[in-house]
PDB file of C-alpha atoms in Angstrom:
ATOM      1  CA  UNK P 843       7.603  13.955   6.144  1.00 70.00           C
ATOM      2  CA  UNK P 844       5.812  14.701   8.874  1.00 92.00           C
ATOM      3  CA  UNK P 845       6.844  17.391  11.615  1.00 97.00           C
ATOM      4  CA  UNK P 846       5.155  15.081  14.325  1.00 98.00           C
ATOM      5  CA  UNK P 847       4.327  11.747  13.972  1.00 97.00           C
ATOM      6  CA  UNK P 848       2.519   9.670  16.151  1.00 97.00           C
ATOM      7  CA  UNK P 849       2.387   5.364  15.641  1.00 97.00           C
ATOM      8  CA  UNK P 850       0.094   3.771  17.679  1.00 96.00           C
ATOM      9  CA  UNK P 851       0.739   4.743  20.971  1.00 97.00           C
ATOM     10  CA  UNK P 852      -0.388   3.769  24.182  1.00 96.00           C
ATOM     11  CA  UNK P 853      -0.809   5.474  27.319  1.00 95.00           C
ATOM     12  CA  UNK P 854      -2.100   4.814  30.840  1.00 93.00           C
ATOM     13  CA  UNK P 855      -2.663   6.232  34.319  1.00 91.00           C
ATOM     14  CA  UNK P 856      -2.059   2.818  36.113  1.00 89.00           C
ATOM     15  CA  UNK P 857      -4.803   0.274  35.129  1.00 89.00           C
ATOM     16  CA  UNK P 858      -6.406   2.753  33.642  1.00 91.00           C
ATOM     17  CA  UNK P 859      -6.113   3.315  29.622  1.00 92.00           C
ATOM     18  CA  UNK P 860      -6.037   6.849  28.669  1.00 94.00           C
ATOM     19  CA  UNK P 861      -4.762   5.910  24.433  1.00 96.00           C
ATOM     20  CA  UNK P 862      -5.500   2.885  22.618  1.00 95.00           C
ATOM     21  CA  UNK P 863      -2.900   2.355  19.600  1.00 95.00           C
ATOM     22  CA  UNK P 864      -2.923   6.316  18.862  1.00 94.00           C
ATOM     23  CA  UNK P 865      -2.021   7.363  15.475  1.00 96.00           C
ATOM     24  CA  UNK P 866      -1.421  10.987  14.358  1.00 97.00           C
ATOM     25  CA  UNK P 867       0.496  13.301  12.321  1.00 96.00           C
ATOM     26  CA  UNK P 868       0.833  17.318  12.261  1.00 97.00           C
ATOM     27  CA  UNK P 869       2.892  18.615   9.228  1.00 97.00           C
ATOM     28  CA  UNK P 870       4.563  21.390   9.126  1.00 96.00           C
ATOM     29  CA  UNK P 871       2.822  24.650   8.670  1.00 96.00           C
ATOM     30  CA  UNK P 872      -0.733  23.311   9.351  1.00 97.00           C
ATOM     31  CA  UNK P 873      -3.000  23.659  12.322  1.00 98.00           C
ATOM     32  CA  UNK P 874      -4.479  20.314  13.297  1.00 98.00           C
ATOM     33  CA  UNK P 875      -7.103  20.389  15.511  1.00 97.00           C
ATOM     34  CA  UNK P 876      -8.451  17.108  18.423  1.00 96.00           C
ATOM     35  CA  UNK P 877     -11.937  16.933  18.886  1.00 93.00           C
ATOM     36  CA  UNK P 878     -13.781  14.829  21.564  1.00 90.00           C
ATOM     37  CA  UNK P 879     -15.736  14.821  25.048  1.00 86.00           C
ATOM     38  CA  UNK P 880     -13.841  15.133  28.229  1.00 84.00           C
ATOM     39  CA  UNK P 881     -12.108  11.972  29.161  1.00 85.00           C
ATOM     40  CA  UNK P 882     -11.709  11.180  25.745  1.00 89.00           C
ATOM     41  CA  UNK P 883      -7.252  11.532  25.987  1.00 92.00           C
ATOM     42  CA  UNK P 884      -6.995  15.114  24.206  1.00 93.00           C
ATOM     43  CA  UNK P 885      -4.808  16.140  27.161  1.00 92.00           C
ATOM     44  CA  UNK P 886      -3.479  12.525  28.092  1.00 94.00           C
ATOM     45  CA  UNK P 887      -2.089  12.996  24.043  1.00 96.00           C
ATOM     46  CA  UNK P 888      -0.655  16.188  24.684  1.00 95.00           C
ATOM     47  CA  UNK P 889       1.275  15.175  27.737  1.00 94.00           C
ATOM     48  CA  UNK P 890       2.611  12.356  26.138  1.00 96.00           C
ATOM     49  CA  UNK P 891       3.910  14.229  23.364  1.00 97.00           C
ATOM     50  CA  UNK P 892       5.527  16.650  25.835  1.00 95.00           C
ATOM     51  CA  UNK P 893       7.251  13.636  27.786  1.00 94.00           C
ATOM     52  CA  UNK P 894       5.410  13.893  30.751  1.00 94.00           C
ATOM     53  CA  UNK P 895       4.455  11.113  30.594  1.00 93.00           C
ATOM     54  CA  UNK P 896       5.613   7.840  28.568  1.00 91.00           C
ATOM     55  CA  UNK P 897       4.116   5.727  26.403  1.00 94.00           C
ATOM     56  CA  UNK P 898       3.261   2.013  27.245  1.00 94.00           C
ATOM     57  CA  UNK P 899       4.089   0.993  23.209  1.00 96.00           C
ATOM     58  CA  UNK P 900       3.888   2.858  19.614  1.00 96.00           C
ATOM     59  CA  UNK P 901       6.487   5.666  18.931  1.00 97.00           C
ATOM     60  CA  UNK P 902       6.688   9.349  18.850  1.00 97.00           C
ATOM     61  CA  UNK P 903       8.881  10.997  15.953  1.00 97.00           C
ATOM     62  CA  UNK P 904       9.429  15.088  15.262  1.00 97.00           C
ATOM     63  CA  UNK P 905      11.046  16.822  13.081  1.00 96.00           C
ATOM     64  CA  UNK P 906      12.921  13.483  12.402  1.00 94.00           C
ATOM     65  CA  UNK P 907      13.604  12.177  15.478  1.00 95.00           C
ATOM     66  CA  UNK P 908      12.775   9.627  17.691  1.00 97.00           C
ATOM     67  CA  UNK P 909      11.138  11.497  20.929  1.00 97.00           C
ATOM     68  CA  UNK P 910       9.333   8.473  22.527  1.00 96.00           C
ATOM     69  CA  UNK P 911      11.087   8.455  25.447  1.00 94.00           C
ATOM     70  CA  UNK P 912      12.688  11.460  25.860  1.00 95.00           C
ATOM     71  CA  UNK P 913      12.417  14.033  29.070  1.00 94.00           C
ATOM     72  CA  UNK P 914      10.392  17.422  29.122  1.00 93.00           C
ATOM     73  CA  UNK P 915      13.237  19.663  28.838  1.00 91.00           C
ATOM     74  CA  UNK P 916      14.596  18.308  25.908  1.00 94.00           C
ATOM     75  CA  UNK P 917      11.523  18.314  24.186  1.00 94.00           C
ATOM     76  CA  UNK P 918      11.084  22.318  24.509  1.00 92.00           C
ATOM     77  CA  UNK P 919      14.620  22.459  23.542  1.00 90.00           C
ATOM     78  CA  UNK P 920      13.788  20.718  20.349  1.00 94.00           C
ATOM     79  CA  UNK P 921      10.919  22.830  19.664  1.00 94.00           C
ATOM     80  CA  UNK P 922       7.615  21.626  21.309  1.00 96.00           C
ATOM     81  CA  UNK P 923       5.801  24.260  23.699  1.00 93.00           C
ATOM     82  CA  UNK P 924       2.265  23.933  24.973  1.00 89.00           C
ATOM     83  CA  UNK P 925      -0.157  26.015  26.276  1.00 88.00           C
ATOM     84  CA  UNK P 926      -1.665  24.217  29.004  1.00 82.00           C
ATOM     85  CA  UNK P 927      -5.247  24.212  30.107  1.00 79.00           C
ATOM     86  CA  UNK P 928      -6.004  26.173  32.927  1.00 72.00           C
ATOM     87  CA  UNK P 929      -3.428  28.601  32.214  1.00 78.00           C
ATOM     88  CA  UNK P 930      -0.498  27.767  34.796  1.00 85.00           C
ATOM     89  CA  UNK P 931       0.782  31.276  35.545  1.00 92.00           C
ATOM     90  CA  UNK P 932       3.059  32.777  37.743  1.00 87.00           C
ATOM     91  CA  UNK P 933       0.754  34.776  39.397  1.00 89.00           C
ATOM     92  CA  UNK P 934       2.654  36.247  41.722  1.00 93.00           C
ATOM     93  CA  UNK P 935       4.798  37.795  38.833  1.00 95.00           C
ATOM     94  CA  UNK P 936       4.565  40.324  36.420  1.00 96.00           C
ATOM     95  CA  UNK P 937       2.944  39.684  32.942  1.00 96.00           C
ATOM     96  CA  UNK P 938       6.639  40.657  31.423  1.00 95.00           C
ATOM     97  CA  UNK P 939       8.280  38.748  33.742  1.00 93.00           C
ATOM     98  CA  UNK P 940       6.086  35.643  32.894  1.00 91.00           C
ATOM     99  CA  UNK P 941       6.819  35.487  29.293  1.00 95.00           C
ATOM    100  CA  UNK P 942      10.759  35.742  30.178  1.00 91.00           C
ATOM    101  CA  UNK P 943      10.278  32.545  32.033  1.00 92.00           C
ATOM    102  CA  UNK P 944       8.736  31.275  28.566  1.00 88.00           C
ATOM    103  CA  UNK P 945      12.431  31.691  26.973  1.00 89.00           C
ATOM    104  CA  UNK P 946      14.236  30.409  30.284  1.00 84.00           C
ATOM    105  CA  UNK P 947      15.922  27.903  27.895  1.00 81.00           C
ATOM    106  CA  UNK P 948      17.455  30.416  25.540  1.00 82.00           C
ATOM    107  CA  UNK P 949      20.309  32.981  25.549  1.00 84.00           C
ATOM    108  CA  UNK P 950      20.283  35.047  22.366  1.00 89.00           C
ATOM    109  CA  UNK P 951      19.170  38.233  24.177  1.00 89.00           C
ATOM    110  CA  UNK P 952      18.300  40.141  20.913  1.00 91.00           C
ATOM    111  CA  UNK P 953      15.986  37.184  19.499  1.00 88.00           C
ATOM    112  CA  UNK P 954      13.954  37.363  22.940  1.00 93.00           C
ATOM    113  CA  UNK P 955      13.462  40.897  22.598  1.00 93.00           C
ATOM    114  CA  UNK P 956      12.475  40.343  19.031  1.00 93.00           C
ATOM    115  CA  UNK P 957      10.290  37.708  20.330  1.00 92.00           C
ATOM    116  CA  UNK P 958       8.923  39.454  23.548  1.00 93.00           C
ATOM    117  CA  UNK P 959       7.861  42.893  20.223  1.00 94.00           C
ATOM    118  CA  UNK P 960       6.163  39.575  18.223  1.00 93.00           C
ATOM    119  CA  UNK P 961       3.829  38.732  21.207  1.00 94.00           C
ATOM    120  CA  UNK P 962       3.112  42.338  22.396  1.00 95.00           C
ATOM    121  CA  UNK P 963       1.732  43.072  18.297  1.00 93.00           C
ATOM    122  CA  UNK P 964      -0.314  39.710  18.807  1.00 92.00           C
ATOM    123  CA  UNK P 965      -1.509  39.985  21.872  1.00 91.00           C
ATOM    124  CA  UNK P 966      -1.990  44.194  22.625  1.00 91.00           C
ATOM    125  CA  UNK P 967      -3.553  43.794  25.664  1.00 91.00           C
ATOM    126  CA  UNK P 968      -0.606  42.453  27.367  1.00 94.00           C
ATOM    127  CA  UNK P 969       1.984  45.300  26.185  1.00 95.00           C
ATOM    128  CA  UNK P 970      -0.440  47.550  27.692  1.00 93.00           C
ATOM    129  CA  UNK P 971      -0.664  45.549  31.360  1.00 94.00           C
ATOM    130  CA  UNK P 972       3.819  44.417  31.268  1.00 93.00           C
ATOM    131  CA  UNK P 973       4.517  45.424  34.596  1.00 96.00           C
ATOM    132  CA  UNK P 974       0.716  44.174  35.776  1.00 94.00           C
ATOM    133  CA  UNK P 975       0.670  41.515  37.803  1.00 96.00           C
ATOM    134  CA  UNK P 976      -0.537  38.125  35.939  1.00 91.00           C
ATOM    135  CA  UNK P 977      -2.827  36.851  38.922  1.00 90.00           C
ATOM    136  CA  UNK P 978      -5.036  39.850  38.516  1.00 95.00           C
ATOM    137  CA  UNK P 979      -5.638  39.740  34.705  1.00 91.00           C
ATOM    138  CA  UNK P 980      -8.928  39.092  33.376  1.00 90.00           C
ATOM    139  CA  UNK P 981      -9.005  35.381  32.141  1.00 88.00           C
ATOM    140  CA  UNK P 982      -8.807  36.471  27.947  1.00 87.00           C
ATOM    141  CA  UNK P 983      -5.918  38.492  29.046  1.00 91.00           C
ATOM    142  CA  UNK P 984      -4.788  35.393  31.351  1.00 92.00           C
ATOM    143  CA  UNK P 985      -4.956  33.022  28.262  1.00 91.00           C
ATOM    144  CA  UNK P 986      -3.345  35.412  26.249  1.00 90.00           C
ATOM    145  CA  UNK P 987      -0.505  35.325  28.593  1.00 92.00           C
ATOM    146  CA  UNK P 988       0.046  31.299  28.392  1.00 93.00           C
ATOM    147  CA  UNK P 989       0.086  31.597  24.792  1.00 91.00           C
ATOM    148  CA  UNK P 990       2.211  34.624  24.279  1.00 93.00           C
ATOM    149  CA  UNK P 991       4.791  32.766  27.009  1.00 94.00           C
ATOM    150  CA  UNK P 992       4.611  29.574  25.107  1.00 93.00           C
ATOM    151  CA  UNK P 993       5.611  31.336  21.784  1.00 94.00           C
ATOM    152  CA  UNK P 994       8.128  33.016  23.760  1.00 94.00           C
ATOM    153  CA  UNK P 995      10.468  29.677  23.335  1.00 91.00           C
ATOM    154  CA  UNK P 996      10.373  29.861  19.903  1.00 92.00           C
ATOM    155  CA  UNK P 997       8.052  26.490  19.023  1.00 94.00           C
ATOM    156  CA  UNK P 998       8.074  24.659  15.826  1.00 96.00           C
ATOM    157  CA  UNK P 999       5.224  23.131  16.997  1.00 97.00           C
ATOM    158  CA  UNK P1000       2.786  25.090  19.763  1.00 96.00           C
ATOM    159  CA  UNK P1001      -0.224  23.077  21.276  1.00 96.00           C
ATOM    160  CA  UNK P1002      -2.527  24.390  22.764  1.00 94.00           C
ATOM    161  CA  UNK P1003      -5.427  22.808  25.440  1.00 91.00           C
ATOM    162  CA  UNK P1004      -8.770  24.351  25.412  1.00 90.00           C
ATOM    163  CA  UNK P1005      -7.456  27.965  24.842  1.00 90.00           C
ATOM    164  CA  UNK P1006     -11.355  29.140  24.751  1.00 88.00           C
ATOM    165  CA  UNK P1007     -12.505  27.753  28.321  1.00 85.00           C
ATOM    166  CA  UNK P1008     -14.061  29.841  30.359  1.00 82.00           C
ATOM    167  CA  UNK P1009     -13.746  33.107  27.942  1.00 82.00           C
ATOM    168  CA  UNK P1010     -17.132  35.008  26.673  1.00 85.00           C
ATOM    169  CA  UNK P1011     -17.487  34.595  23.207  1.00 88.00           C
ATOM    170  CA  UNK P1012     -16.607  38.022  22.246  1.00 86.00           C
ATOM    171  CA  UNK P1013     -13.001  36.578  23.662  1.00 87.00           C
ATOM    172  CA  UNK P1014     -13.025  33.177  22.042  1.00 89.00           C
ATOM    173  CA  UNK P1015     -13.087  34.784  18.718  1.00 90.00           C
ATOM    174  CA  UNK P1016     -10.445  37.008  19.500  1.00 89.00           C
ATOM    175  CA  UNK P1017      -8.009  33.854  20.344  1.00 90.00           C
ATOM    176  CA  UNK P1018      -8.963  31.921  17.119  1.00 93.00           C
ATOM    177  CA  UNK P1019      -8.179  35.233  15.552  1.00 92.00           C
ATOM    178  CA  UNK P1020      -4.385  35.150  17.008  1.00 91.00           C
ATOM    179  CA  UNK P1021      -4.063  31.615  16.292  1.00 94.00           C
ATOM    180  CA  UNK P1022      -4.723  32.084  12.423  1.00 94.00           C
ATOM    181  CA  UNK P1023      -2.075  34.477  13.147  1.00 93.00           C
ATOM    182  CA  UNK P1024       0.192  32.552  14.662  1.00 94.00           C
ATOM    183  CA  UNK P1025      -0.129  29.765  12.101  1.00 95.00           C
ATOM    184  CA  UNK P1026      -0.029  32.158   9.230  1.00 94.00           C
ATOM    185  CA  UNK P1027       3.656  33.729  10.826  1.00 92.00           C
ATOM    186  CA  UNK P1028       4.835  29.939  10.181  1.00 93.00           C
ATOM    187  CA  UNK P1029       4.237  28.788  13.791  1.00 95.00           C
ATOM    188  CA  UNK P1030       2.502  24.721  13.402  1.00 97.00           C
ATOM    189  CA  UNK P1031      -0.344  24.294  15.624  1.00 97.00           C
ATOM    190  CA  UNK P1032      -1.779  21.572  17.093  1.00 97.00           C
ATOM    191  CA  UNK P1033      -5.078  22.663  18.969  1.00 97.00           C
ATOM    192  CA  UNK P1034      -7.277  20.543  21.664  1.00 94.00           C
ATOM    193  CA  UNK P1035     -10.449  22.043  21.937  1.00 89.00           C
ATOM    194  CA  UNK P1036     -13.796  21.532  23.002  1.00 84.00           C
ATOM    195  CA  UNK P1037     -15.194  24.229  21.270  1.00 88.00           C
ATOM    196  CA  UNK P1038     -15.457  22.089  17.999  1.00 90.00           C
ATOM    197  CA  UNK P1039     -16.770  23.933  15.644  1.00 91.00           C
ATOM    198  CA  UNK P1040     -14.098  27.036  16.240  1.00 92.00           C
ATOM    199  CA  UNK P1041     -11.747  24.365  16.196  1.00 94.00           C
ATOM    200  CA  UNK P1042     -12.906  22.935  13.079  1.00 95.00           C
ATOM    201  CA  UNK P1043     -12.918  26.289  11.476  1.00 94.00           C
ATOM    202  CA  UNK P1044      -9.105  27.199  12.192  1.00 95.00           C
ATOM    203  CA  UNK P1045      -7.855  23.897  11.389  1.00 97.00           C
ATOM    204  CA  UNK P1046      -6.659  22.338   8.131  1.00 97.00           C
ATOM    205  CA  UNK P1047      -7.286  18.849   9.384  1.00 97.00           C
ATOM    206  CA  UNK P1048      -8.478  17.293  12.317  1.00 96.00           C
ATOM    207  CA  UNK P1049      -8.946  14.396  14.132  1.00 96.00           C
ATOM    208  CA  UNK P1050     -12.015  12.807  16.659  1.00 94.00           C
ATOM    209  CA  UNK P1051     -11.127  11.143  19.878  1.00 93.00           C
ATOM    210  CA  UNK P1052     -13.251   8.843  21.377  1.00 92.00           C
ATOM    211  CA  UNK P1053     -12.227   6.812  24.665  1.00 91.00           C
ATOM    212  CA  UNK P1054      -8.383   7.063  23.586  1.00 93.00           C
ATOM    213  CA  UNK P1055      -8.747   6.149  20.040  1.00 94.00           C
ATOM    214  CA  UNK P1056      -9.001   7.967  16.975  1.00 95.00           C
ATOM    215  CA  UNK P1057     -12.556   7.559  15.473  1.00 93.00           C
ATOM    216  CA  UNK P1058     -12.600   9.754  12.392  1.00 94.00           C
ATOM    217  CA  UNK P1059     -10.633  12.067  10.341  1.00 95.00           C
ATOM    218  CA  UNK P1060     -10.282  14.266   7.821  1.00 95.00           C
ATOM    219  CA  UNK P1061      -9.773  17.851   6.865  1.00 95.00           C
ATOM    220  CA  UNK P1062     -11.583  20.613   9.121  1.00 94.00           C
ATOM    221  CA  UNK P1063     -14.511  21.540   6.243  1.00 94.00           C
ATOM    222  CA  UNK P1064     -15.174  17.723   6.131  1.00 94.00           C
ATOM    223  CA  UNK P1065     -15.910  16.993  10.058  1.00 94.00           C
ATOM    224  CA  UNK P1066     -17.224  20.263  10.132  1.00 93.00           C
ATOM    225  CA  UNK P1067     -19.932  18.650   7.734  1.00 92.00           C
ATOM    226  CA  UNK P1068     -19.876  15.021   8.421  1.00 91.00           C
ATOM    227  CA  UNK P1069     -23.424  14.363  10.350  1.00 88.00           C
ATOM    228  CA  UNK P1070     -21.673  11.944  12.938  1.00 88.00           C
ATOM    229  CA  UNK P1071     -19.210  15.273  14.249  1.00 88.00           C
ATOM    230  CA  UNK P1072     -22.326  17.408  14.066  1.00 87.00           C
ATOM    231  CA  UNK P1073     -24.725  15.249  16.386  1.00 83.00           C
ATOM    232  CA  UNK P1074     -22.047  14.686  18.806  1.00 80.00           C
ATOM    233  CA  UNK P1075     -20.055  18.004  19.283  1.00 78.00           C
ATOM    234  CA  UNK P1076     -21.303  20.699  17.553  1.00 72.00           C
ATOM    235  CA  UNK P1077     -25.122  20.125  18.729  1.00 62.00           C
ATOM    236  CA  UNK P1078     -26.995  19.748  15.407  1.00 53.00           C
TER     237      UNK P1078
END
């Protein structure tokens, strides 16, 4: 069974469609990567799946429940945590401080600070800068920060949008670096990206969005060599 499972879901910002009868899944253990141009709904899919926003029909299951329409918080409480694009940090605040609010949900004070050691080994940049504050961070050490504070609520299932914008390259293979780290510690992933062809390369599957719908599929190595996915996002 599948750890999320979306059935052909629609979505809207008023009259206009963001998903058109959206069908995915993400099991357990794999990274899953969504590939298209901007506009396409990568973001518009994870918002939906966080429950910021509702769908106008299909369903939304995880981990064996129905999550369609249920609220944000609950959602994190059950295990869902995104990384959102752009970052969202507390800038004002230290980078410690910043992945505390990441476990604002939780109470086991020893399994934070177990958590808080896990992110400081992935991401050593950030043990060094703790008491630094997070809106003066270099944007790899920024994005490093949003991911560490996601993990910091203990996901089942992390997603992450566009982890790699705006980083020099030296950077973006750093992050897809972490993130076969995180998925190889047990951590599910599912990744929007526009960088495709990292994308591809991380993921065990992966999915092309097009206008709101799902276009093509298939494991990472097989978009990564389909010639449609090469002509329109990885510029061959």
């Amino acid at each position: 069974m599948a750890l999320l499972e979306l059935k052909g879901v629609d979505a809207a910002y008023g009259r206009i469609q963001a998903l058109r009868k959206m069908s995915i899944d993400v099991n357990k253990g794999e990274v899953v990567a969504l590939i298209g141009s901007n506009g396409a709904g990568k973001t518009t899919t994870l918002r939906t799946i966080s429950g910021l926003m509702h769908p106008q029909a299909g369903t939304i299951g995880f981990d064996g429940r129905d999550i369609t329409t249920t609220g944000p918080a609950r959602i994190v409480a059950l295990g869902i945590c995104q990384s959102p694009e752009g970052r969202r940090l507390f800038p004002r605040m230290t980078v410690q401080d910043n992945l505390f609010m990441g476990a604002y949900s939780r109470n086991d004070k020893p399994g934070i600070a177990s958590d808080m050691e896990r992110v400081f080994t992935l991401f050593s940049r950030l043990r060094e800068r703790r008491t630094q504050i997070a809106g003066t961070l270099s944007g790899g050490e920024q994005q490093m920060l949003a991911m560490g504070r996601a993990l910091m609520a203990r996901p089942k299932l992390l997603m992450l949008d566009e982890p790699s914008l705006g980083l020099a390259p030296i950077l973006v293979e750093t992050i897809f670096t972490i993130i076969r780290e995180i998925n190889s510690q047990g951590t599910t992933v599912l990744l929007v990206e526009q960088n495709a062809h990292k994308a591809l390369e991380v993921a065990h599957r992966g999915y092309v969005l097009e206008t709101g719908s799902i276009v093509k599929t298939g494991s990472g190595q097989e978009l990564l060599a389909s010639e449609d996915v090469q002509k329109a996002y990885l510029g061959m």
